Amino acid sequence: MQEVYRITRRVAASNASVLILGETGVGKELIASAVHRLSHRSGGPFVRVNCGALSESLLESELFGHVRGAFTGAVANRTGRFEAAHGGTVFLDEINSTSLTLQVKLLRVLQEKEFERVGDTSTLRTDARVIAASNRDLMQQVREERFREDLYWRLNVVPIEIPPLRRRREDIPALVSFFLDYYNEVNDRYVVHMGPGVIEAMQAYHWPGNVRELQNYIERAVVMTETDELTVDVLPDCLTGRQRPSDDENEDLSTSDFEALSKYVVQKGLVESGPSDVHSQIVEQIEKELITQVLNSCGGVQTKAATRLGINRNTLHKKMKEFGLDSD
């Protein structure tokens, strides 16, 4: 995140187009807003457009405006977002949702600073800086011919990639503190203490919804907590390991890094193991699974499995007997 902040401060001083990349909920709009606030355009408007929320025809009208009679329901002239953002910044969120036809018109605005309102023939000019964001791999979209390559390179002058929350778990305590302060103020509450295991549970969770999901859980906790202490029991079951992950969460775990997976396994083990001797229970279960999978991958040949595991065959044979595995 320090690298994200460095690039944000650096690019803010320019007029270059910015492409912000990251999963849903990582805070792309906050970075876009920061670029605007730190720029010489900060006195101008910051206009947001969610490209994924509107149909192609409505989005074109939203971006460029329309004249009276341009289509059914157009009873008066309307100013578009690019016109409204003159002298400021326009933020195009979910840019990957735009159609190829609309992308041609966006490319013209980026290159020529010109556009026409829907149903009009006169050309308007705009001095609006463009910041775009996507939660998809735009280069992959280009390969699949769903996104214009020329527009991609015009947007991607300065890319800013925001890492998911599971890759920056050290940020969680500061984020929790911030959201606690905010929702205490909003709800007139005084939840200021952290119960045992709260931060640990949050740092072990894989956060498919990223910072937005964390924000949601803190708001819920502030509302539901009856004392001044946030405890594990007011956290959702999926976070504390009391609930099995859904298929979507399993898919997310499959793309997580090894550290994230290890933390998740240990967290689940702590919840489901007995009150004592948790080290042997968790480690033995993992070791048993490791030996089983290595044996399967080696076709049941113990010599090969022992070599891959880095132990001798006698040790493997002994472990298999301990775990009740077939040693024949």
Tab-separated table of C-alpha atoms in Angstrom:
chain	number	residue	atom	x	y	z
A	1	MET	CA	0.000	0.000	0.000
A	2	GLN	CA	2.942	2.356	0.552
A	3	GLU	CA	3.775	1.849	-3.135
A	4	VAL	CA	0.142	2.620	-4.036
A	5	TYR	CA	0.341	5.852	-2.030
A	6	ARG	CA	3.649	6.796	-3.639
A	7	ILE	CA	2.288	6.365	-7.157
A	8	THR	CA	-0.917	8.199	-6.211
A	9	ARG	CA	0.998	11.249	-4.980
A	10	ARG	CA	3.301	11.177	-7.992
A	11	VAL	CA	0.614	10.884	-10.665
A	12	ALA	CA	-1.681	13.443	-9.013
A	13	ALA	CA	0.635	16.263	-10.080
A	14	SER	CA	0.124	15.398	-13.765
A	15	ASN	CA	-2.782	15.288	-16.210
A	16	ALA	CA	-2.100	11.670	-17.220
A	17	SER	CA	-4.909	9.148	-17.423
A	18	VAL	CA	-4.907	6.636	-14.581
A	19	LEU	CA	-6.127	3.035	-14.585
A	20	ILE	CA	-6.863	1.627	-11.125
A	21	LEU	CA	-6.988	-2.159	-10.909
A	22	GLY	CA	-8.089	-4.373	-8.051
A	23	GLU	CA	-10.712	-6.747	-6.761
A	24	THR	CA	-14.144	-5.571	-5.701
A	25	GLY	CA	-14.067	-3.772	-2.371
A	26	VAL	CA	-10.352	-2.860	-2.191
A	27	GLY	CA	-10.978	0.905	-2.321
A	28	LYS	CA	-10.480	1.905	-5.961
A	29	GLU	CA	-12.801	4.910	-5.678
A	30	LEU	CA	-10.915	6.173	-2.620
A	31	ILE	CA	-7.652	6.147	-4.572
A	32	ALA	CA	-9.322	7.908	-7.505
A	33	SER	CA	-10.650	10.550	-5.123
A	34	ALA	CA	-7.182	10.943	-3.596
A	35	VAL	CA	-5.638	11.511	-7.031
A	36	HIS	CA	-8.191	14.270	-7.636
A	37	ARG	CA	-7.769	15.920	-4.221
A	38	LEU	CA	-3.965	15.990	-4.539
A	39	SER	CA	-4.047	17.408	-8.080
A	40	HIS	CA	-4.227	20.987	-9.319
A	41	ARG	CA	-7.810	20.119	-10.331
A	42	SER	CA	-8.914	19.732	-6.719
A	43	GLY	CA	-10.976	22.937	-6.961
A	44	GLY	CA	-12.968	21.425	-9.833
A	45	PRO	CA	-15.660	18.721	-9.743
A	46	PHE	CA	-15.007	15.037	-9.105
A	47	VAL	CA	-17.666	13.228	-11.125
A	48	ARG	CA	-18.292	9.502	-10.594
A	49	VAL	CA	-19.852	7.166	-13.158
A	50	ASN	CA	-20.569	3.486	-12.504
A	51	CYS	CA	-20.367	2.064	-16.021
A	52	GLY	CA	-21.718	-1.299	-14.907
A	53	ALA	CA	-24.956	0.092	-13.492
A	54	LEU	CA	-26.521	1.354	-16.746
A	55	SER	CA	-27.440	-0.046	-20.144
A	56	GLU	CA	-25.407	1.056	-23.166
A	57	SER	CA	-27.935	3.660	-24.336
A	58	LEU	CA	-28.439	5.145	-20.878
A	59	LEU	CA	-24.707	5.148	-20.178
A	60	GLU	CA	-23.971	7.051	-23.399
A	61	SER	CA	-26.523	9.688	-22.413
A	62	GLU	CA	-25.114	9.768	-18.874
A	63	LEU	CA	-21.570	10.318	-20.130
A	64	PHE	CA	-22.152	12.700	-23.022
A	65	GLY	CA	-25.596	14.163	-22.354
A	66	HIS	CA	-28.476	14.403	-24.828
A	67	VAL	CA	-30.659	16.957	-26.564
A	68	ARG	CA	-34.414	17.208	-26.408
A	69	GLY	CA	-36.115	14.630	-28.613
A	70	ALA	CA	-33.008	12.459	-29.002
A	71	PHE	CA	-35.021	9.448	-27.813
A	72	THR	CA	-38.297	8.638	-26.122
A	73	GLY	CA	-38.401	10.389	-22.766
A	74	ALA	CA	-35.782	13.016	-23.673
A	75	VAL	CA	-38.038	15.986	-22.911
A	76	ALA	CA	-35.200	18.455	-22.307
A	77	ASN	CA	-31.501	18.941	-22.966
A	78	ARG	CA	-29.273	17.225	-20.443
A	79	THR	CA	-25.647	17.852	-19.508
A	80	GLY	CA	-23.451	14.759	-19.529
A	81	ARG	CA	-20.824	13.776	-16.971
A	82	PHE	CA	-17.881	14.755	-19.188
A	83	GLU	CA	-19.331	18.203	-19.634
A	84	ALA	CA	-20.063	18.481	-15.913
A	85	ALA	CA	-16.491	17.420	-15.082
A	86	HIS	CA	-14.917	20.255	-17.110
A	87	GLY	CA	-11.887	21.504	-15.174
A	88	GLY	CA	-12.021	18.521	-12.843
A	89	THR	CA	-11.928	14.732	-12.940
A	90	VAL	CA	-14.305	12.066	-14.215
A	91	PHE	CA	-14.022	8.632	-12.598
A	92	LEU	CA	-15.220	5.742	-14.776
A	93	ASP	CA	-15.741	2.775	-12.484
A	94	GLU	CA	-16.159	-0.740	-13.965
A	95	ILE	CA	-14.855	0.497	-17.318
A	96	ASN	CA	-14.734	-3.151	-18.411
A	97	SER	CA	-18.566	-3.141	-18.570
A	98	THR	CA	-18.729	-0.705	-21.503
A	99	SER	CA	-19.625	-1.924	-24.998
A	100	LEU	CA	-17.168	-1.850	-27.888
A	101	THR	CA	-19.273	0.867	-29.587
A	102	LEU	CA	-19.133	3.124	-26.557
A	103	GLN	CA	-15.422	2.462	-26.156
A	104	VAL	CA	-14.817	4.108	-29.544
A	105	LYS	CA	-16.465	7.293	-28.273
A	106	LEU	CA	-14.527	7.149	-25.017
A	107	LEU	CA	-11.297	6.842	-26.986
A	108	ARG	CA	-12.161	10.014	-28.884
A	109	VAL	CA	-12.787	11.936	-25.661
A	110	LEU	CA	-9.439	10.771	-24.284
A	111	GLN	CA	-7.498	11.643	-27.432
A	112	GLU	CA	-9.305	14.696	-28.806
A	113	LYS	CA	-11.166	15.991	-25.724
A	114	GLU	CA	-14.238	16.188	-27.966
A	115	PHE	CA	-17.709	14.610	-27.955
A	116	GLU	CA	-21.287	15.129	-29.115
A	117	ARG	CA	-24.422	14.883	-27.057
A	118	VAL	CA	-26.775	12.079	-28.042
A	119	GLY	CA	-28.975	13.350	-30.874
A	120	ASP	CA	-26.838	16.441	-31.529
A	121	THR	CA	-24.391	17.304	-34.308
A	122	SER	CA	-22.448	20.100	-32.636
A	123	THR	CA	-19.124	19.167	-31.067
A	124	LEU	CA	-18.355	20.040	-27.467
A	125	ARG	CA	-14.966	20.118	-25.790
A	126	THR	CA	-14.070	19.135	-22.252
A	127	ASP	CA	-11.032	19.570	-20.079
A	128	ALA	CA	-11.701	16.622	-17.781
A	129	ARG	CA	-9.080	14.254	-16.518
A	130	VAL	CA	-10.079	10.596	-16.847
A	131	ILE	CA	-9.491	8.019	-14.129
A	132	ALA	CA	-10.824	4.544	-14.887
A	133	ALA	CA	-11.126	1.462	-12.701
A	134	SER	CA	-11.692	-2.219	-13.331
A	135	ASN	CA	-12.056	-5.319	-11.174
A	136	ARG	CA	-11.244	-7.498	-14.195
A	137	ASP	CA	-7.997	-8.191	-16.033
A	138	LEU	CA	-8.392	-5.742	-18.926
A	139	MET	CA	-5.515	-7.252	-20.878
A	140	GLN	CA	-7.362	-10.574	-20.802
A	141	GLN	CA	-10.498	-8.743	-21.952
A	142	VAL	CA	-8.454	-7.357	-24.853
A	143	ARG	CA	-7.294	-10.868	-25.808
A	144	GLU	CA	-10.909	-12.041	-25.750
A	145	GLU	CA	-11.887	-9.042	-27.939
A	146	ARG	CA	-14.214	-7.666	-25.282
A	147	PHE	CA	-12.205	-4.493	-24.792
A	148	ARG	CA	-10.497	-2.308	-27.390
A	149	GLU	CA	-6.732	-2.506	-27.259
A	150	ASP	CA	-6.271	1.150	-28.312
A	151	LEU	CA	-8.520	2.303	-25.468
A	152	TYR	CA	-6.692	0.052	-23.023
A	153	TRP	CA	-3.331	1.627	-23.828
A	154	ARG	CA	-4.831	5.124	-23.729
A	155	LEU	CA	-6.263	4.518	-20.265
A	156	ASN	CA	-3.272	2.601	-18.943
A	157	VAL	CA	-0.838	5.529	-18.933
A	158	VAL	CA	-0.254	5.148	-15.202
A	159	PRO	CA	-1.609	1.918	-13.688
A	160	ILE	CA	-2.256	1.627	-9.955
A	161	GLU	CA	-2.890	-1.897	-8.695
A	162	ILE	CA	-4.436	-2.152	-5.234
A	163	PRO	CA	-3.642	-5.454	-3.496
A	164	PRO	CA	-6.489	-7.444	-1.910
A	165	LEU	CA	-6.848	-7.339	1.861
A	166	ARG	CA	-5.599	-10.929	2.269
A	167	ARG	CA	-2.208	-9.748	0.947
A	168	ARG	CA	-1.945	-6.879	3.441
A	169	ARG	CA	-3.224	-8.336	6.683
A	170	GLU	CA	-0.980	-6.026	8.706
A	171	ASP	CA	-3.377	-3.207	7.707
A	172	ILE	CA	-6.339	-4.853	9.438
A	173	PRO	CA	-5.815	-3.424	12.975
A	174	ALA	CA	-5.635	0.144	11.620
A	175	LEU	CA	-8.695	-0.402	9.411
A	176	VAL	CA	-10.659	-1.887	12.316
A	177	SER	CA	-9.753	1.094	14.501
A	178	PHE	CA	-10.821	3.540	11.789
A	179	PHE	CA	-14.177	1.865	11.150
A	180	LEU	CA	-14.832	1.512	14.887
A	181	ASP	CA	-14.359	5.252	15.366
A	182	TYR	CA	-16.567	6.009	12.391
A	183	TYR	CA	-19.484	3.728	13.298
A	184	ASN	CA	-19.311	4.626	16.981
A	185	GLU	CA	-19.881	8.219	15.898
A	186	VAL	CA	-22.648	7.350	13.430
A	187	ASN	CA	-24.520	5.099	15.875
A	188	ASP	CA	-23.743	7.008	19.078
A	189	ARG	CA	-21.961	3.987	20.554
A	190	TYR	CA	-18.750	3.528	22.551
A	191	VAL	CA	-17.204	0.238	21.450
A	192	VAL	CA	-13.515	0.938	22.028
A	193	HIS	CA	-11.972	-2.298	23.326
A	194	MET	CA	-10.975	-5.445	21.475
A	195	GLY	CA	-11.728	-8.818	23.026
A	196	PRO	CA	-9.199	-11.673	22.900
A	197	GLY	CA	-8.847	-13.350	19.533
A	198	VAL	CA	-10.710	-10.691	17.504
A	199	ILE	CA	-7.765	-9.320	15.527
A	200	GLU	CA	-6.258	-12.800	15.198
A	201	ALA	CA	-9.506	-14.135	13.690
A	202	MET	CA	-9.675	-11.220	11.278
A	203	GLN	CA	-6.082	-11.631	10.187
A	204	ALA	CA	-6.623	-15.360	9.595
A	205	TYR	CA	-9.691	-14.803	7.402
A	206	HIS	CA	-9.303	-14.709	3.592
A	207	TRP	CA	-11.572	-11.634	2.954
A	208	PRO	CA	-13.221	-12.318	-0.414
A	209	GLY	CA	-15.052	-8.975	-0.101
A	210	ASN	CA	-11.884	-7.107	0.895
A	211	VAL	CA	-12.093	-3.811	2.821
A	212	ARG	CA	-15.795	-3.377	2.057
A	213	GLU	CA	-16.513	-6.713	3.756
A	214	LEU	CA	-14.428	-5.682	6.781
A	215	GLN	CA	-16.318	-2.392	6.962
A	216	ASN	CA	-19.630	-4.253	6.895
A	217	TYR	CA	-18.613	-6.585	9.740
A	218	ILE	CA	-17.380	-3.730	11.939
A	219	GLU	CA	-20.614	-1.799	11.450
A	220	ARG	CA	-22.579	-4.931	12.354
A	221	ALA	CA	-20.417	-5.522	15.424
A	222	VAL	CA	-20.865	-1.949	16.671
A	223	VAL	CA	-24.628	-2.260	16.337
A	224	MET	CA	-24.856	-5.704	17.960
A	225	THR	CA	-22.318	-5.325	20.790
A	226	GLU	CA	-23.973	-4.662	24.140
A	227	THR	CA	-20.836	-3.507	25.989
A	228	ASP	CA	-17.823	-1.357	25.144
A	229	GLU	CA	-15.858	-4.415	23.983
A	230	LEU	CA	-15.933	-6.019	20.552
A	231	THR	CA	-15.807	-9.778	21.081
A	232	VAL	CA	-15.461	-12.792	18.813
A	233	ASP	CA	-19.068	-13.906	19.374
A	234	VAL	CA	-20.494	-10.876	17.488
A	235	LEU	CA	-18.366	-11.620	14.445
A	236	PRO	CA	-19.993	-13.642	11.618
A	237	ASP	CA	-19.554	-17.408	11.590
A	238	CYS	CA	-17.670	-17.402	8.288
A	239	LEU	CA	-14.982	-15.181	9.822
A	240	THR	CA	-14.520	-17.135	13.032
A	241	GLY	CA	-14.562	-20.558	11.346
A	242	ARG	CA	-17.901	-21.629	12.844
A	243	GLN	CA	-19.299	-22.041	9.321
A	244	ARG	CA	-17.929	-24.013	6.380
A	245	PRO	CA	-16.938	-21.779	3.454
A	246	SER	CA	-19.276	-21.666	0.463
A	247	ASP	CA	-18.265	-22.789	-3.000
A	248	ASP	CA	-17.405	-19.184	-3.903
A	249	GLU	CA	-15.194	-18.888	-0.834
A	250	ASN	CA	-13.536	-22.214	-1.639
A	251	GLU	CA	-12.816	-20.902	-5.124
A	252	ASP	CA	-11.328	-17.762	-3.593
A	253	LEU	CA	-9.188	-19.852	-1.249
A	254	SER	CA	-7.890	-21.843	-4.197
A	255	THR	CA	-6.410	-18.639	-5.639
A	256	SER	CA	-4.979	-17.423	-2.333
A	257	ASP	CA	-1.286	-17.522	-1.543
A	258	PHE	CA	0.184	-20.351	0.565
A	259	GLU	CA	0.440	-18.135	3.663
A	260	ALA	CA	-3.261	-17.288	3.473
A	261	LEU	CA	-4.222	-20.926	3.100
A	262	SER	CA	-2.018	-21.930	6.042
A	263	LYS	CA	-3.601	-19.307	8.279
A	264	TYR	CA	-7.065	-20.453	7.289
A	265	VAL	CA	-6.283	-24.113	8.015
A	266	VAL	CA	-4.854	-23.270	11.451
A	267	GLN	CA	-7.832	-21.056	12.253
A	268	LYS	CA	-10.254	-23.858	11.386
A	269	GLY	CA	-8.163	-26.312	13.401
A	270	LEU	CA	-8.251	-24.081	16.490
A	271	VAL	CA	-12.022	-23.812	16.285
A	272	GLU	CA	-12.681	-27.514	15.710
A	273	SER	CA	-9.975	-29.087	17.905
A	274	GLY	CA	-10.251	-29.919	21.575
A	275	PRO	CA	-9.406	-27.542	24.428
A	276	SER	CA	-5.836	-28.805	24.785
A	277	ASP	CA	-2.972	-30.338	22.807
A	278	VAL	CA	-3.966	-28.337	19.722
A	279	HIS	CA	-0.451	-28.522	18.267
A	280	SER	CA	-0.449	-32.287	17.844
A	281	GLN	CA	-4.068	-32.388	16.662
A	282	ILE	CA	-3.562	-29.819	13.909
A	283	VAL	CA	-0.070	-30.878	12.849
A	284	GLU	CA	-0.942	-34.578	12.787
A	285	GLN	CA	-4.023	-33.947	10.663
A	286	ILE	CA	-2.015	-31.912	8.147
A	287	GLU	CA	0.799	-34.472	8.114
A	288	LYS	CA	-1.670	-37.305	7.544
A	289	GLU	CA	-3.258	-35.471	4.627
A	290	LEU	CA	0.156	-34.655	3.167
A	291	ILE	CA	1.298	-38.276	3.289
A	292	THR	CA	-2.008	-39.482	1.800
A	293	GLN	CA	-1.838	-37.081	-1.142
A	294	VAL	CA	1.857	-37.717	-1.838
A	295	LEU	CA	1.259	-41.468	-1.799
A	296	ASN	CA	-1.622	-41.062	-4.230
A	297	SER	CA	0.497	-38.913	-6.538
A	298	CYS	CA	3.222	-41.593	-6.465
A	299	GLY	CA	0.792	-44.414	-7.251
A	300	GLY	CA	1.175	-45.886	-3.774
A	301	VAL	CA	4.899	-46.574	-4.218
A	302	GLN	CA	6.348	-45.855	-0.782
A	303	THR	CA	9.949	-45.447	-1.944
A	304	LYS	CA	8.956	-42.647	-4.329
A	305	ALA	CA	6.688	-41.069	-1.729
A	306	ALA	CA	9.428	-41.134	0.918
A	307	THR	CA	11.867	-39.476	-1.490
A	308	ARG	CA	9.397	-36.720	-2.299
A	309	LEU	CA	8.614	-36.165	1.378
A	310	GLY	CA	12.325	-36.038	2.209
A	311	ILE	CA	12.215	-38.880	4.716
A	312	ASN	CA	13.426	-42.492	4.599
A	313	ARG	CA	11.111	-45.379	3.809
A	314	ASN	CA	11.114	-46.763	7.370
A	315	THR	CA	10.001	-43.401	8.783
A	316	LEU	CA	7.212	-43.223	6.201
A	317	HIS	CA	6.114	-46.770	7.052
A	318	LYS	CA	6.009	-45.872	10.742
A	319	LYS	CA	3.979	-42.706	10.072
A	320	MET	CA	1.512	-44.629	7.956
A	321	LYS	CA	0.927	-47.107	10.785
A	322	GLU	CA	0.430	-44.247	13.269
A	323	PHE	CA	-2.197	-42.640	11.040
A	324	GLY	CA	-3.950	-45.914	10.239
A	325	LEU	CA	-3.072	-45.729	6.552
A	326	ASP	CA	-2.768	-48.878	4.454
A	327	SER	CA	0.884	-49.957	4.734
A	328	ASP	CA	0.727	-53.082	2.550
